[in-house]
Amino acid sequence: MSKLPIINVPDPLLKTISDPVGQVDDDLRRLMDNMLETMYGAPGIGLAAIQVAVPKRVIVLDTEGDEETRKPLFLVNPEITWSSEDVNVYNEGCLSVPEHYAEVERPAAVKVRYLDYQGKAQEELMEGLAATCVQHEIDHLNGVVFIDYLSRLKRNMIIKKVQKATKDVPIL
Ligand code: NI
């Protein structure tokens, strides 16, 4: 396994709508293994493939485990099939928006259909932090980052601060 570089806002790749995966094969499992190592190393609780510049509908999560008991979830072509009317507000962060956090309101529970690490179809009810995290990651597959839910002023301020801190990109 190897760690992959994570891209930050305002990289235009983060606006990409990722492509569905045709087949869960060894190449894809290698990508998922590397994504998981990248996520744990960051550290983070969720990562979408586009954050490592791969435009495929793949996410990895671990909202329950700790260093000793890891509980990774691999979701290929995830789709929300049901959302609760109840909402939750979490102070969200993102590995592509380092050091910045903001409250985002989302459905408190969702059902998600996906293919697992072996390519087997699964459907799971997710609640609490897992529900927030899976919605945040599925947003990435649709080119949406959590700061897109904030006011334009706040979003631009955060982007400028990330640019300044990471110095990847010149501030224009
Ligand atoms: Ni994120």
CSV table of C-alpha atoms and ligand atoms in Angstrom, one decimal:
chain,number,residue,atom,x,y,z
A,1,MET,CA,0.0,0.0,0.0
A,2,SER,CA,1.1,3.5,-0.5
A,3,LYS,CA,0.0,7.0,0.4
A,4,LEU,CA,-1.3,9.2,-2.3
A,5,PRO,CA,-1.2,13.0,-2.5
A,6,ILE,CA,-4.4,14.7,-1.6
A,7,ILE,CA,-5.5,17.7,-3.7
A,8,ASN,CA,-6.9,20.8,-2.0
A,9,VAL,CA,-9.5,23.5,-2.9
A,10,PRO,CA,-9.6,25.3,-5.3
A,11,ASP,CA,-8.2,22.6,-7.6
A,12,PRO,CA,-10.8,22.4,-10.4
A,13,LEU,CA,-10.6,18.5,-10.3
A,14,LEU,CA,-12.7,18.7,-7.1
A,15,LYS,CA,-15.6,20.0,-9.2
A,16,THR,CA,-15.5,16.9,-11.4
A,17,ILE,CA,-18.4,14.5,-11.6
A,18,SER,CA,-16.8,11.2,-11.1
A,19,ASP,CA,-17.4,8.2,-13.4
A,20,PRO,CA,-19.2,5.0,-12.3
A,21,VAL,CA,-17.0,2.0,-11.9
A,22,GLY,CA,-17.6,-0.8,-14.3
A,23,GLN,CA,-16.0,-3.6,-12.4
A,24,VAL,CA,-14.5,-4.2,-9.0
A,25,ASP,CA,-11.2,-5.8,-9.9
A,26,ASP,CA,-7.7,-6.0,-8.4
A,27,ASP,CA,-6.7,-2.6,-9.8
A,28,LEU,CA,-9.6,-1.0,-8.1
A,29,ARG,CA,-8.9,-2.9,-4.8
A,30,ARG,CA,-5.3,-1.5,-5.0
A,31,LEU,CA,-6.7,2.0,-5.4
A,32,MET,CA,-9.1,1.4,-2.4
A,33,ASP,CA,-6.2,0.1,-0.3
A,34,ASN,CA,-4.1,3.1,-1.1
A,35,MET,CA,-7.0,5.4,-0.4
A,36,LEU,CA,-7.5,3.8,3.0
A,37,GLU,CA,-3.9,4.2,3.9
A,38,THR,CA,-3.9,7.8,2.8
A,39,MET,CA,-7.1,8.5,4.8
A,40,TYR,CA,-5.7,6.9,8.0
A,41,GLY,CA,-2.4,8.6,7.5
A,42,ALA,CA,-4.0,12.1,7.1
A,43,PRO,CA,-5.8,11.3,9.5
A,44,GLY,CA,-9.4,11.4,8.4
A,45,ILE,CA,-12.6,9.4,8.6
A,46,GLY,CA,-13.6,9.5,4.9
A,47,LEU,CA,-12.0,10.0,1.5
A,48,ALA,CA,-13.3,10.1,-2.0
A,49,ALA,CA,-11.2,9.0,-5.0
A,50,ILE,CA,-11.4,12.4,-6.6
A,51,GLN,CA,-9.4,13.8,-3.6
A,52,VAL,CA,-6.5,11.8,-4.8
A,53,ALA,CA,-7.2,12.9,-8.4
A,54,VAL,CA,-8.9,9.8,-9.5
A,55,PRO,CA,-12.4,10.5,-11.0
A,56,LYS,CA,-14.1,7.3,-10.1
A,57,ARG,CA,-17.1,6.7,-7.9
A,58,VAL,CA,-15.3,5.2,-5.0
A,59,ILE,CA,-15.2,6.2,-1.3
A,60,VAL,CA,-13.6,4.8,1.8
A,61,LEU,CA,-14.8,5.5,5.4
A,62,ASP,CA,-14.1,4.6,8.9
A,63,THR,CA,-16.2,6.4,11.4
A,64,GLU,CA,-16.2,3.8,14.1
A,65,GLY,CA,-12.8,2.3,14.5
A,66,ASP,CA,-9.8,3.4,16.4
A,67,GLU,CA,-6.2,2.5,15.8
A,68,GLU,CA,-6.6,-0.9,17.3
A,69,THR,CA,-10.0,-1.9,15.9
A,70,ARG,CA,-10.3,-0.4,12.5
A,71,LYS,CA,-13.6,-0.8,10.7
A,72,PRO,CA,-13.1,0.4,7.2
A,73,LEU,CA,-15.9,0.5,4.7
A,74,PHE,CA,-15.3,0.6,0.9
A,75,LEU,CA,-18.2,1.9,-1.2
A,76,VAL,CA,-18.1,1.6,-5.0
A,77,ASN,CA,-20.8,3.5,-7.0
A,78,PRO,CA,-22.6,4.5,-3.8
A,79,GLU,CA,-26.2,5.8,-4.2
A,80,ILE,CA,-28.5,7.2,-1.5
A,81,THR,CA,-31.8,5.4,-1.8
A,82,TRP,CA,-33.5,7.0,1.2
A,83,SER,CA,-33.0,10.0,3.4
A,84,SER,CA,-34.6,10.8,6.8
A,85,GLU,CA,-36.6,13.9,7.3
A,86,ASP,CA,-34.8,14.4,10.6
A,87,VAL,CA,-31.6,16.4,10.2
A,88,ASN,CA,-28.3,16.6,12.0
A,89,VAL,CA,-25.8,19.4,12.2
A,90,TYR,CA,-22.1,18.5,12.4
A,91,ASN,CA,-19.1,20.7,12.4
A,92,GLU,CA,-17.5,19.2,9.2
A,93,GLY,CA,-14.0,19.3,8.0
A,94,CYS,CA,-12.4,17.9,4.8
A,95,LEU,CA,-8.9,16.7,3.9
A,96,SER,CA,-9.1,18.9,0.8
A,97,VAL,CA,-9.9,22.0,3.0
A,98,PRO,CA,-7.2,21.5,5.6
A,99,GLU,CA,-7.7,23.3,9.0
A,100,HIS,CA,-11.2,24.7,8.3
A,101,TYR,CA,-14.5,23.6,9.8
A,102,ALA,CA,-18.1,24.6,9.4
A,103,GLU,CA,-21.5,23.5,10.5
A,104,VAL,CA,-23.5,21.7,7.8
A,105,GLU,CA,-27.0,20.4,8.1
A,106,ARG,CA,-27.8,17.0,6.4
A,107,PRO,CA,-30.4,14.2,6.8
A,108,ALA,CA,-29.7,12.4,10.1
A,109,ALA,CA,-30.0,8.9,8.5
A,110,VAL,CA,-29.6,7.6,4.9
A,111,LYS,CA,-29.8,4.2,3.2
A,112,VAL,CA,-27.0,3.7,0.8
A,113,ARG,CA,-26.7,1.1,-2.0
A,114,TYR,CA,-23.2,0.3,-3.1
A,115,LEU,CA,-20.8,-2.4,-4.3
A,116,ASP,CA,-18.4,-3.6,-1.5
A,117,TYR,CA,-14.6,-4.5,-1.7
A,118,GLN,CA,-15.5,-7.8,-3.4
A,119,GLY,CA,-17.9,-6.2,-5.8
A,120,LYS,CA,-21.0,-7.5,-4.0
A,121,ALA,CA,-24.1,-5.4,-3.9
A,122,GLN,CA,-25.0,-4.1,-0.4
A,123,GLU,CA,-27.6,-1.7,1.1
A,124,GLU,CA,-27.0,-0.2,4.5
A,125,LEU,CA,-28.8,2.1,6.8
A,126,MET,CA,-26.3,4.7,8.1
A,127,GLU,CA,-27.0,7.1,11.0
A,128,GLY,CA,-25.2,9.7,13.1
A,129,LEU,CA,-21.6,10.5,12.1
A,130,ALA,CA,-21.6,7.7,9.4
A,131,ALA,CA,-24.6,9.2,7.7
A,132,THR,CA,-23.0,12.7,7.6
A,133,CYS,CA,-19.7,11.3,6.4
A,134,VAL,CA,-21.2,9.2,3.6
A,135,GLN,CA,-23.2,12.1,2.4
A,136,HIS,CA,-20.1,14.4,2.5
A,137,GLU,CA,-18.1,11.8,0.5
A,138,ILE,CA,-20.9,11.2,-2.1
A,139,ASP,CA,-21.0,15.0,-2.5
A,140,HIS,CA,-17.3,14.8,-3.6
A,141,LEU,CA,-18.3,12.3,-6.3
A,142,ASN,CA,-20.7,14.9,-7.6
A,143,GLY,CA,-18.1,17.7,-7.5
A,144,VAL,CA,-19.4,19.2,-4.3
A,145,VAL,CA,-17.2,20.2,-1.3
A,146,PHE,CA,-18.8,21.1,2.1
A,147,ILE,CA,-17.8,24.8,1.8
A,148,ASP,CA,-20.1,25.0,-1.2
A,149,TYR,CA,-23.0,25.0,1.4
A,150,LEU,CA,-21.5,28.2,3.0
A,151,SER,CA,-22.0,31.8,1.9
A,152,ARG,CA,-19.9,32.9,-1.1
A,153,LEU,CA,-18.0,35.3,1.2
A,154,LYS,CA,-17.2,32.6,3.8
A,155,ARG,CA,-16.3,30.1,1.1
A,156,ASN,CA,-13.9,32.5,-0.7
A,157,MET,CA,-12.3,33.5,2.6
A,158,ILE,CA,-11.6,29.8,3.4
A,159,ILE,CA,-10.2,29.1,-0.1
A,160,LYS,CA,-7.8,32.1,0.1
A,161,LYS,CA,-6.6,30.9,3.5
A,162,VAL,CA,-6.0,27.3,2.2
A,163,GLN,CA,-4.1,28.7,-0.8
A,164,LYS,CA,-2.0,30.8,1.5
A,165,ALA,CA,-1.3,28.0,3.9
A,166,THR,CA,-0.5,25.4,1.2
A,167,LYS,CA,1.1,27.7,-1.3
A,168,ASP,CA,0.4,25.2,-4.0
A,169,VAL,CA,-1.4,27.8,-6.1
A,170,PRO,CA,-0.6,31.4,-6.5
A,171,ILE,CA,-3.2,33.8,-5.1
A,172,LEU,CA,-4.5,35.9,-8.0
B,1,NI,NI,-14.1,15.9,2.1
